């Protein structure tokens, strides 16, 4: 917390003691002391960089943020010297999609309803992320 009086009251401290939660106070307007806020700042910076350098439209910012979070969760972190998803699940993560595709890359995708041979069975699009709940096959 940031030393607000409502968060330092006796009732709040008593409640935190019951739940066995430490009351850690950062200095006012010094959010970089909170590791999660620092990591969020890293994600925002990486998202802005990707959007600027790829030429993707501003409306894709949320998809880009999901893509950046996927990268941050599946690659080694400098702070802990390990991979966050490996630490969470205990198994080695698969980064092969990250090695094959990059943000806003031109891709072709399969169209199910095409009238062969007069129409193409492929459409053109851009890579915007990895479906985490769909297997490679």
PDB file of C-alpha atoms in Angstrom:
ATOM      1  CA  UNK A   1       0.000   0.000   0.000  1.00  0.00           C
ATOM      2  CA  UNK A   2       1.043   3.614  -0.262  1.00  0.00           C
ATOM      3  CA  UNK A   3       0.686   4.797   3.368  1.00  0.00           C
ATOM      4  CA  UNK A   4      -2.923   5.943   3.082  1.00  0.00           C
ATOM      5  CA  UNK A   5      -4.521   6.435   6.461  1.00  0.00           C
ATOM      6  CA  UNK A   6      -7.482   4.177   5.696  1.00  0.00           C
ATOM      7  CA  UNK A   7      -5.079   1.301   5.077  1.00  0.00           C
ATOM      8  CA  UNK A   8      -3.143   1.973   8.288  1.00  0.00           C
ATOM      9  CA  UNK A   9      -6.108   2.038  10.669  1.00  0.00           C
ATOM     10  CA  UNK A  10      -6.251  -0.286  13.669  1.00  0.00           C
ATOM     11  CA  UNK A  11      -9.191  -2.222  12.199  1.00  0.00           C
ATOM     12  CA  UNK A  12      -7.316  -2.906   8.985  1.00  0.00           C
ATOM     13  CA  UNK A  13      -4.174  -3.979  10.841  1.00  0.00           C
ATOM     14  CA  UNK A  14      -6.243  -6.264  13.095  1.00  0.00           C
ATOM     15  CA  UNK A  15      -7.899  -7.834  10.041  1.00  0.00           C
ATOM     16  CA  UNK A  16      -4.504  -8.373   8.389  1.00  0.00           C
ATOM     17  CA  UNK A  17      -3.210 -10.067  11.539  1.00  0.00           C
ATOM     18  CA  UNK A  18      -6.191 -12.457  11.576  1.00  0.00           C
ATOM     19  CA  UNK A  19      -5.450 -13.418   7.955  1.00  0.00           C
ATOM     20  CA  UNK A  20      -1.684 -13.563   8.640  1.00  0.00           C
ATOM     21  CA  UNK A  21      -0.899 -10.929   5.983  1.00  0.00           C
ATOM     22  CA  UNK A  22       2.057  -8.575   6.319  1.00  0.00           C
ATOM     23  CA  UNK A  23       1.371  -4.873   6.051  1.00  0.00           C
ATOM     24  CA  UNK A  24       4.055  -3.604   3.698  1.00  0.00           C
ATOM     25  CA  UNK A  25       4.143   0.127   3.018  1.00  0.00           C
ATOM     26  CA  UNK A  26       5.829   1.712   0.036  1.00  0.00           C
ATOM     27  CA  UNK A  27       6.712   5.356  -0.183  1.00  0.00           C
ATOM     28  CA  UNK A  28       4.000   7.570  -1.693  1.00  0.00           C
ATOM     29  CA  UNK A  29       4.279   7.973  -5.486  1.00  0.00           C
ATOM     30  CA  UNK A  30       7.037   5.322  -5.667  1.00  0.00           C
ATOM     31  CA  UNK A  31       5.138   2.504  -7.348  1.00  0.00           C
ATOM     32  CA  UNK A  32       8.314   0.995  -8.784  1.00  0.00           C
ATOM     33  CA  UNK A  33       8.897  -0.566  -5.358  1.00  0.00           C
ATOM     34  CA  UNK A  34       6.049  -2.971  -6.068  1.00  0.00           C
ATOM     35  CA  UNK A  35       7.400  -5.845  -8.246  1.00  0.00           C
ATOM     36  CA  UNK A  36       4.048  -6.526  -9.916  1.00  0.00           C
ATOM     37  CA  UNK A  37       3.646  -2.886 -10.942  1.00  0.00           C
ATOM     38  CA  UNK A  38       7.177  -2.931 -12.325  1.00  0.00           C
ATOM     39  CA  UNK A  39       6.360  -6.052 -14.368  1.00  0.00           C
ATOM     40  CA  UNK A  40       3.157  -4.397 -15.638  1.00  0.00           C
ATOM     41  CA  UNK A  41       5.246  -1.408 -16.738  1.00  0.00           C
ATOM     42  CA  UNK A  42       7.538  -3.788 -18.658  1.00  0.00           C
ATOM     43  CA  UNK A  43       4.532  -5.353 -20.412  1.00  0.00           C
ATOM     44  CA  UNK A  44       3.134  -1.956 -21.384  1.00  0.00           C
ATOM     45  CA  UNK A  45       6.512  -0.803 -22.713  1.00  0.00           C
ATOM     46  CA  UNK A  46       6.945  -3.970 -24.798  1.00  0.00           C
ATOM     47  CA  UNK A  47       3.381  -3.664 -26.153  1.00  0.00           C
ATOM     48  CA  UNK A  48       3.930  -0.056 -27.224  1.00  0.00           C
ATOM     49  CA  UNK A  49       7.223  -1.003 -28.885  1.00  0.00           C
ATOM     50  CA  UNK A  50       5.610  -3.862 -30.832  1.00  0.00           C
ATOM     51  CA  UNK A  51       2.705  -1.702 -31.967  1.00  0.00           C
ATOM     52  CA  UNK A  52       5.046   1.092 -33.076  1.00  0.00           C
ATOM     53  CA  UNK A  53       7.551  -1.077 -34.938  1.00  0.00           C
ATOM     54  CA  UNK A  54       5.132  -3.490 -36.629  1.00  0.00           C
ATOM     55  CA  UNK A  55       2.747  -0.953 -38.114  1.00  0.00           C
ATOM     56  CA  UNK A  56      -0.240  -2.755 -36.646  1.00  0.00           C
ATOM     57  CA  UNK A  57      -3.361  -0.649 -35.991  1.00  0.00           C
ATOM     58  CA  UNK A  58      -3.943   0.830 -32.551  1.00  0.00           C
ATOM     59  CA  UNK A  59      -7.138  -1.238 -32.228  1.00  0.00           C
ATOM     60  CA  UNK A  60      -4.997  -4.371 -31.772  1.00  0.00           C
ATOM     61  CA  UNK A  61      -3.477  -3.154 -28.495  1.00  0.00           C
ATOM     62  CA  UNK A  62      -5.247  -5.751 -26.346  1.00  0.00           C
ATOM     63  CA  UNK A  63      -4.222  -8.656 -28.586  1.00  0.00           C
ATOM     64  CA  UNK A  64      -0.677  -7.303 -28.537  1.00  0.00           C
ATOM     65  CA  UNK A  65      -0.734  -7.106 -24.736  1.00  0.00           C
ATOM     66  CA  UNK A  66      -1.881 -10.766 -24.580  1.00  0.00           C
ATOM     67  CA  UNK A  67       0.956 -11.715 -26.937  1.00  0.00           C
ATOM     68  CA  UNK A  68       3.504  -9.851 -24.791  1.00  0.00           C
ATOM     69  CA  UNK A  69       2.170 -11.519 -21.621  1.00  0.00           C
ATOM     70  CA  UNK A  70       2.494 -14.911 -23.333  1.00  0.00           C
ATOM     71  CA  UNK A  71       6.126 -14.122 -24.164  1.00  0.00           C
ATOM     72  CA  UNK A  72       6.874 -12.913 -20.625  1.00  0.00           C
ATOM     73  CA  UNK A  73       5.250 -16.015 -19.087  1.00  0.00           C
ATOM     74  CA  UNK A  74       7.029 -18.511 -21.348  1.00  0.00           C
ATOM     75  CA  UNK A  75      10.565 -17.087 -21.433  1.00  0.00           C
ATOM     76  CA  UNK A  76      13.212 -16.714 -18.738  1.00  0.00           C
ATOM     77  CA  UNK A  77      12.782 -13.875 -16.289  1.00  0.00           C
ATOM     78  CA  UNK A  78      15.830 -11.869 -15.295  1.00  0.00           C
ATOM     79  CA  UNK A  79      14.581 -11.408 -11.746  1.00  0.00           C
ATOM     80  CA  UNK A  80      14.167 -15.082 -10.830  1.00  0.00           C
ATOM     81  CA  UNK A  81      16.405 -16.691 -13.480  1.00  0.00           C
ATOM     82  CA  UNK A  82      13.681 -19.155 -14.409  1.00  0.00           C
ATOM     83  CA  UNK A  83      10.572 -19.414 -16.583  1.00  0.00           C
ATOM     84  CA  UNK A  84       7.346 -18.298 -14.825  1.00  0.00           C
ATOM     85  CA  UNK A  85       5.140 -20.989 -16.445  1.00  0.00           C
ATOM     86  CA  UNK A  86       7.673 -23.690 -15.570  1.00  0.00           C
ATOM     87  CA  UNK A  87       7.666 -22.469 -11.990  1.00  0.00           C
ATOM     88  CA  UNK A  88       3.851 -22.499 -11.973  1.00  0.00           C
ATOM     89  CA  UNK A  89       3.218 -25.886 -13.614  1.00  0.00           C
ATOM     90  CA  UNK A  90       6.446 -27.732 -12.891  1.00  0.00           C
ATOM     91  CA  UNK A  91       6.815 -28.819 -16.515  1.00  0.00           C
ATOM     92  CA  UNK A  92       8.877 -27.439 -19.372  1.00  0.00           C
ATOM     93  CA  UNK A  93       6.955 -25.008 -21.548  1.00  0.00           C
ATOM     94  CA  UNK A  94       6.784 -25.243 -25.336  1.00  0.00           C
ATOM     95  CA  UNK A  95       8.067 -22.082 -27.008  1.00  0.00           C
ATOM     96  CA  UNK A  96       8.094 -23.412 -30.572  1.00  0.00           C
ATOM     97  CA  UNK A  97       5.240 -21.079 -31.680  1.00  0.00           C
ATOM     98  CA  UNK A  98       7.304 -18.126 -30.465  1.00  0.00           C
ATOM     99  CA  UNK A  99      10.211 -19.253 -32.630  1.00  0.00           C
ATOM    100  CA  UNK A 100       8.084 -19.736 -35.739  1.00  0.00           C
ATOM    101  CA  UNK A 101       5.858 -16.628 -35.790  1.00  0.00           C
ATOM    102  CA  UNK A 102       6.202 -12.994 -34.804  1.00  0.00           C
ATOM    103  CA  UNK A 103       3.678 -10.225 -34.113  1.00  0.00           C
ATOM    104  CA  UNK A 104       1.718  -8.940 -37.130  1.00  0.00           C
ATOM    105  CA  UNK A 105       3.411 -11.354 -39.538  1.00  0.00           C
ATOM    106  CA  UNK A 106       1.477 -12.008 -42.758  1.00  0.00           C
ATOM    107  CA  UNK A 107      -0.087 -15.476 -42.585  1.00  0.00           C
ATOM    108  CA  UNK A 108      -2.427 -17.595 -44.669  1.00  0.00           C
ATOM    109  CA  UNK A 109      -5.282 -19.439 -42.980  1.00  0.00           C
ATOM    110  CA  UNK A 110      -7.645 -22.176 -44.112  1.00  0.00           C
ATOM    111  CA  UNK A 111     -11.184 -21.201 -45.166  1.00  0.00           C
ATOM    112  CA  UNK A 112     -13.697 -23.967 -44.504  1.00  0.00           C
ATOM    113  CA  UNK A 113     -16.484 -22.777 -46.816  1.00  0.00           C
ATOM    114  CA  UNK A 114     -14.857 -22.290 -50.206  1.00  0.00           C
ATOM    115  CA  UNK A 115     -16.217 -23.433 -53.533  1.00  0.00           C
ATOM    116  CA  UNK A 116     -13.366 -25.359 -55.106  1.00  0.00           C
ATOM    117  CA  UNK A 117     -11.858 -24.699 -57.677  1.00  0.00           C
ATOM    118  CA  UNK A 118     -13.328 -21.260 -58.364  1.00  0.00           C
ATOM    119  CA  UNK A 119     -12.294 -19.788 -55.003  1.00  0.00           C
ATOM    120  CA  UNK A 120      -9.114 -20.057 -52.999  1.00  0.00           C
ATOM    121  CA  UNK A 121      -9.221 -22.180 -49.863  1.00  0.00           C
ATOM    122  CA  UNK A 122      -6.853 -19.763 -48.106  1.00  0.00           C
ATOM    123  CA  UNK A 123      -7.359 -16.321 -46.658  1.00  0.00           C
ATOM    124  CA  UNK A 124      -4.763 -13.702 -45.817  1.00  0.00           C
ATOM    125  CA  UNK A 125      -4.375 -12.353 -42.299  1.00  0.00           C
ATOM    126  CA  UNK A 126      -1.909 -11.278 -39.651  1.00  0.00           C
ATOM    127  CA  UNK A 127      -0.496 -13.243 -36.728  1.00  0.00           C
ATOM    128  CA  UNK A 128      -1.796 -11.760 -33.468  1.00  0.00           C
ATOM    129  CA  UNK A 129      -1.080 -14.447 -30.903  1.00  0.00           C
ATOM    130  CA  UNK A 130      -1.137 -18.051 -29.846  1.00  0.00           C
ATOM    131  CA  UNK A 131      -4.264 -20.002 -28.938  1.00  0.00           C
ATOM    132  CA  UNK A 132      -3.199 -21.487 -25.607  1.00  0.00           C
ATOM    133  CA  UNK A 133      -6.085 -23.953 -25.334  1.00  0.00           C
ATOM    134  CA  UNK A 134      -5.767 -25.515 -28.793  1.00  0.00           C
ATOM    135  CA  UNK A 135      -3.210 -28.236 -29.476  1.00  0.00           C
ATOM    136  CA  UNK A 136      -0.749 -28.012 -32.388  1.00  0.00           C
ATOM    137  CA  UNK A 137      -2.473 -30.776 -34.324  1.00  0.00           C
TER     138      UNK A 137
END
